[in-house]
């Protein structure tokens, strides 16, 4: 019977198996990692499975060369199961690791450190499966600590939120206002000079506010000082269109529609303009470069759902 506490005789095999798997994971990622990432991007479980064949064979070879180190690597049939387990669970850990790096954003580790760390989940799982209980306990402790650190550390950095997106977009007045007329879909936002223009399109045949009503946020006009008082709704015409203007502190909100639309409808449209919710801001504005979604588990779930939701 093998004494699992006798480390000295087996330390070359133990170190060889753990280190060999780590190195093999790096080689596999450098060779076929792009194919795995492409499979996730295309929502293709089949492509991801194909990309894991190479790592599976490499891990099986490492296990064969160091078969005395593991509980499941002595005989060839359990060795296949071991290689499959290391490949699948290790890949899940690698995806988690990449999500931690992405959630950490520009402040994360450098490219070299990030690349070397790809092999850590595979190596830790290998250490859990070796034939020495001390190594197993240490590996489990390191795994729990690194997972907890990976979940917690990104949350210490500034998150992606509505305020940071609005600040990055440099919108007039530092606000994003929108209206939600019932017969129109969600608007699109474009920047024209120093104007933020929300354009609407009808959802069906009904066009009570014309084909393309617009809600414009712009800096306060300086050509007619005092012409529009703060909070007032003032009517103008421009190129045959109705314009209703509401001046706020430091900016103006303008509703622009075809002259065929009743003036009262234009006025009501402008009066319904409100501050966008956080979800609406995220639909309309891009993320600021220094911000990320810091929720690693949410990011991991979204990534894995790309495969489970694939058709």
Coordinates of C-alpha atoms in Angstrom, one line a residue:
X1 CA 0.0 0.0 0.0
X2 CA 1.3 3.5 -0.9
X3 CA 1.8 5.9 2.0
X4 CA 0.3 9.2 0.8
X5 CA 2.3 11.2 3.3
X6 CA 5.7 10.2 1.9
X7 CA 6.5 13.2 -0.1
X8 CA 10.3 13.0 -0.7
X9 CA 10.2 9.9 -3.0
X10 CA 7.5 11.3 -5.1
X11 CA 8.4 15.0 -5.1
X12 CA 9.9 15.0 -8.7
X13 CA 6.6 13.4 -10.0
X14 CA 4.5 15.8 -8.0
X15 CA 6.3 18.9 -9.0
X16 CA 6.6 17.6 -12.6
X17 CA 2.9 17.0 -12.8
X18 CA 1.8 20.3 -11.3
X19 CA 4.4 22.3 -13.2
X20 CA 3.9 20.3 -16.4
X21 CA 0.2 21.0 -16.4
X22 CA 0.8 24.7 -15.8
X23 CA 3.3 24.9 -18.7
X24 CA 1.0 22.8 -20.9
X25 CA -1.9 25.1 -20.2
X26 CA 0.2 28.1 -21.3
X27 CA 1.3 26.3 -24.5
X28 CA -2.3 25.2 -25.2
X29 CA -3.7 28.7 -24.6
X30 CA -1.0 30.2 -26.9
X31 CA -1.9 27.6 -29.6
X32 CA -5.7 27.2 -29.4
X33 CA -6.8 29.8 -26.9
X34 CA -7.9 32.1 -29.8
X35 CA -10.2 29.3 -31.0
X36 CA -11.8 28.9 -27.6
X37 CA -12.4 32.7 -27.4
X38 CA -13.8 32.6 -30.9
X39 CA -16.2 29.9 -29.9
X40 CA -17.5 31.9 -27.0
X41 CA -17.8 35.0 -29.2
X42 CA -19.8 33.0 -31.9
X43 CA -21.8 31.2 -29.2
X44 CA -20.6 27.9 -30.6
X45 CA -20.2 25.0 -28.0
X46 CA -19.0 22.8 -30.8
X47 CA -16.1 25.2 -31.7
X48 CA -15.2 25.5 -28.0
X49 CA -15.2 21.6 -27.7
X50 CA -12.9 21.3 -30.7
X51 CA -10.5 23.9 -29.3
X52 CA -10.1 21.8 -26.1
X53 CA -9.0 18.6 -27.9
X54 CA -5.4 19.8 -28.1
X55 CA -5.2 20.7 -24.4
X56 CA -6.8 17.4 -23.5
X57 CA -4.1 15.4 -25.4
X58 CA -1.3 17.5 -23.9
X59 CA -2.6 17.0 -20.3
X60 CA -3.0 13.3 -21.0
X61 CA 0.7 13.2 -22.1
X62 CA 1.8 15.1 -19.0
X63 CA -0.2 12.7 -16.8
X64 CA 1.4 9.7 -18.5
X65 CA 5.0 11.0 -17.9
X66 CA 4.2 11.7 -14.2
X67 CA 1.6 9.0 -13.6
X68 CA 2.9 8.1 -10.1
X69 CA 2.0 11.6 -8.8
X70 CA -1.8 11.5 -9.1
X71 CA -4.6 9.4 -7.7
X72 CA -6.2 9.0 -11.1
X73 CA -3.1 9.0 -13.3
X74 CA -1.6 5.6 -12.5
X75 CA -3.8 3.6 -15.0
X76 CA -4.6 4.7 -18.5
X77 CA -8.4 4.6 -18.2
X78 CA -8.7 6.8 -15.1
X79 CA -6.0 9.0 -16.7
X80 CA -8.4 9.9 -19.5
X81 CA -11.0 11.0 -17.0
X82 CA -8.3 13.0 -15.2
X83 CA -7.2 14.7 -18.3
X84 CA -10.9 15.5 -19.2
X85 CA -11.5 16.8 -15.7
X86 CA -8.5 19.0 -15.7
X87 CA -9.3 20.3 -19.2
X88 CA -13.0 21.2 -18.4
X89 CA -12.7 22.5 -14.9
X90 CA -9.4 24.2 -15.6
X91 CA -10.9 26.0 -18.6
X92 CA -13.8 27.2 -16.4
X93 CA -11.2 28.5 -14.0
X94 CA -9.3 30.2 -16.8
X95 CA -12.5 31.9 -18.0
X96 CA -13.0 33.1 -14.4
X97 CA -9.4 34.4 -14.3
X98 CA -9.9 36.3 -17.6
X99 CA -13.1 37.9 -16.2
X100 CA -11.2 39.0 -13.2
X101 CA -8.5 40.6 -15.4
X102 CA -11.2 42.3 -17.5
X103 CA -13.2 43.5 -14.5
X104 CA -10.0 45.0 -13.1
X105 CA -9.6 47.1 -16.3
X106 CA -6.5 49.1 -17.1
X107 CA -5.3 48.8 -13.5
X108 CA -4.9 45.1 -13.7
X109 CA -1.7 43.1 -14.0
X110 CA 0.6 43.4 -17.1
X111 CA 0.2 41.2 -20.2
X112 CA 3.1 38.9 -19.2
X113 CA 1.7 38.3 -15.6
X114 CA -1.8 37.9 -17.1
X115 CA -0.6 35.3 -19.6
X116 CA 1.3 33.3 -17.0
X117 CA -1.7 33.3 -14.7
X118 CA -3.8 31.4 -17.2
X119 CA -2.2 28.2 -16.1
X120 CA -2.9 28.7 -12.4
X121 CA -6.4 27.1 -12.4
X122 CA -5.1 24.0 -14.1
X123 CA -2.2 23.7 -11.8
X124 CA -4.3 24.1 -8.6
X125 CA -6.8 21.5 -9.8
X126 CA -3.8 19.2 -10.5
X127 CA -2.5 19.8 -7.0
X128 CA -5.8 18.9 -5.5
X129 CA -5.7 15.5 -7.3
X130 CA -2.2 14.5 -6.3
X131 CA -1.4 11.7 -3.8
X132 CA -0.2 13.8 -0.9
X133 CA -2.8 15.3 1.5
X134 CA -0.6 18.2 2.5
X135 CA -0.3 19.3 -1.1
X136 CA -4.1 18.8 -1.5
X137 CA -4.9 21.0 1.6
X138 CA -2.6 23.7 0.5
X139 CA -4.0 23.7 -3.0
X140 CA -7.6 23.9 -1.8
X141 CA -6.7 26.8 0.5
X142 CA -4.9 28.7 -2.3
X143 CA -7.9 28.0 -4.6
X144 CA -10.4 29.4 -2.1
X145 CA -8.3 32.4 -1.3
X146 CA -7.6 33.3 -5.0
X147 CA -11.3 32.9 -6.0
X148 CA -12.3 35.2 -3.0
X149 CA -9.6 37.7 -4.0
X150 CA -10.7 37.6 -7.6
X151 CA -14.3 38.4 -6.7
X152 CA -13.5 41.1 -4.1
X153 CA -10.5 42.9 -5.6
X154 CA -12.3 44.5 -8.7
X155 CA -15.0 45.8 -6.4
X156 CA -12.5 48.1 -4.8
X157 CA -12.1 50.0 -8.1
X158 CA -14.6 52.6 -9.5
X159 CA -17.5 50.8 -11.1
X160 CA -19.2 51.5 -14.4
X161 CA -22.3 53.6 -13.6
X162 CA -24.5 56.2 -15.2
X163 CA -22.7 59.2 -13.8
X164 CA -19.3 58.1 -15.3
X165 CA -20.9 57.5 -18.7
X166 CA -22.6 60.9 -18.8
X167 CA -19.4 62.6 -17.6
X168 CA -17.3 60.8 -20.3
X169 CA -19.9 61.7 -23.0
X170 CA -19.6 65.4 -21.9
X171 CA -23.3 66.0 -22.5
X172 CA -24.6 69.6 -22.3
X173 CA -25.6 70.4 -18.7
X174 CA -24.1 67.1 -17.6
X175 CA -27.5 65.4 -17.9
X176 CA -29.2 62.9 -20.2
X177 CA -32.9 63.7 -20.7
X178 CA -35.3 61.6 -22.7
X179 CA -39.0 61.2 -23.4
X180 CA -40.8 57.9 -24.1
X181 CA -43.8 58.6 -26.4
X182 CA -46.0 55.5 -26.5
X183 CA -46.0 54.9 -30.3
X184 CA -42.3 55.2 -30.7
X185 CA -39.4 52.9 -30.0
X186 CA -36.3 53.5 -27.8
X187 CA -34.4 56.5 -29.2
X188 CA -30.9 56.6 -30.7
X189 CA -28.4 59.2 -29.5
X190 CA -26.1 61.2 -31.7
X191 CA -23.7 64.1 -31.0
X192 CA -23.9 67.0 -33.5
X193 CA -21.3 69.6 -32.6
X194 CA -22.2 70.5 -29.0
X195 CA -25.8 69.1 -29.2
X196 CA -27.1 65.8 -27.9
X197 CA -29.8 64.6 -30.3
X198 CA -32.3 61.9 -29.4
X199 CA -34.1 60.7 -32.5
X200 CA -37.2 58.5 -32.4
X201 CA -38.8 56.1 -35.0
X202 CA -42.4 54.8 -34.9
X203 CA -43.0 51.2 -33.9
X204 CA -45.8 50.8 -36.3
X205 CA -48.0 52.6 -38.8
X206 CA -49.1 55.3 -36.2
X207 CA -47.0 58.4 -36.4
X208 CA -48.7 61.0 -34.1
X209 CA -45.5 62.9 -33.7
X210 CA -44.3 62.7 -37.3
X211 CA -41.8 60.1 -38.6
X212 CA -38.7 61.4 -36.8
X213 CA -39.4 63.6 -33.7
X214 CA -36.2 64.8 -32.0
X215 CA -35.4 65.8 -28.5
X216 CA -32.3 68.0 -28.4
X217 CA -30.1 69.0 -25.4
X218 CA -27.8 71.9 -26.1
X219 CA -25.9 74.7 -24.4
X220 CA -27.9 77.8 -23.6
X221 CA -28.2 80.0 -26.7
X222 CA -26.2 83.2 -26.4
X223 CA -27.5 85.0 -29.5
X224 CA -30.7 86.1 -27.7
X225 CA -29.9 86.7 -24.0
X226 CA -32.9 86.4 -21.7
X227 CA -35.2 85.3 -24.6
X228 CA -36.0 82.1 -22.8
X229 CA -36.4 82.1 -19.0
X230 CA -35.4 79.0 -16.9
X231 CA -38.3 76.6 -16.7
X232 CA -40.4 78.2 -19.4
X233 CA -41.7 76.5 -22.5
X234 CA -41.2 78.8 -25.5
X235 CA -42.4 78.2 -29.1
X236 CA -40.3 78.9 -32.2
X237 CA -40.3 77.8 -35.8
X238 CA -37.3 76.7 -37.8
X239 CA -37.2 75.5 -41.4
X240 CA -40.9 74.7 -41.3
X241 CA -40.6 72.7 -38.1
X242 CA -42.1 73.3 -34.7
X243 CA -39.6 74.1 -31.9
X244 CA -40.4 74.1 -28.3
X245 CA -37.6 75.2 -26.0
X246 CA -37.2 74.7 -22.3
X247 CA -34.3 76.4 -20.6
X248 CA -32.7 74.8 -17.6
X249 CA -29.7 75.8 -15.6
X250 CA -26.8 75.8 -18.1
X251 CA -28.6 74.1 -20.9
X252 CA -31.7 74.0 -23.1
X253 CA -34.0 71.1 -24.1
X254 CA -35.6 71.4 -27.5
X255 CA -38.4 69.4 -29.0
X256 CA -38.3 69.5 -32.8
X257 CA -41.1 68.1 -35.0
X258 CA -42.8 68.6 -38.4
X259 CA -45.2 71.5 -38.7
X260 CA -47.9 68.9 -39.4
X261 CA -47.9 67.8 -35.8
X262 CA -50.2 69.8 -33.5
X263 CA -48.4 72.3 -31.3
X264 CA -50.0 70.9 -28.2
X265 CA -48.5 67.5 -28.9
X266 CA -45.0 69.0 -29.4
X267 CA -45.4 70.9 -26.1
X268 CA -46.5 67.7 -24.3
X269 CA -43.6 65.8 -25.7
X270 CA -41.1 68.3 -24.4
X271 CA -42.9 68.5 -21.0
X272 CA -42.6 64.7 -20.6
X273 CA -38.8 64.9 -20.9
X274 CA -37.1 63.5 -17.8
X275 CA -33.8 62.3 -16.5
X276 CA -32.8 58.9 -17.9
X277 CA -32.6 56.0 -15.6
X278 CA -29.4 54.1 -15.1
X279 CA -30.4 51.3 -17.5
X280 CA -31.4 53.9 -20.1
X281 CA -28.1 55.7 -19.8
X282 CA -26.3 52.4 -20.3
X283 CA -28.3 51.7 -23.4
X284 CA -27.5 55.0 -25.0
X285 CA -24.0 55.9 -23.8
X286 CA -20.7 53.9 -24.1
X287 CA -18.7 52.9 -21.0
X288 CA -16.0 55.3 -19.9
X289 CA -12.5 53.9 -20.7
X290 CA -11.4 53.6 -17.1
X291 CA -14.6 51.9 -15.9
X292 CA -15.8 48.3 -16.0
X293 CA -18.5 46.1 -14.8
X294 CA -16.8 45.0 -11.6
X295 CA -19.1 42.1 -10.7
X296 CA -16.9 39.1 -11.7
X297 CA -19.6 36.4 -11.0
X298 CA -22.1 38.3 -13.2
X299 CA -19.6 38.6 -16.0
X300 CA -18.8 34.9 -15.7
X301 CA -22.4 34.0 -15.8
X302 CA -23.0 36.2 -18.9
X303 CA -20.0 34.6 -20.7
X304 CA -21.0 31.0 -19.9
X305 CA -24.6 31.8 -20.9
X306 CA -23.3 32.5 -24.4
X307 CA -22.8 28.7 -24.8
X308 CA -25.9 27.5 -22.9
X309 CA -28.1 29.9 -24.9
X310 CA -26.6 29.0 -28.2
X311 CA -29.0 27.4 -30.8

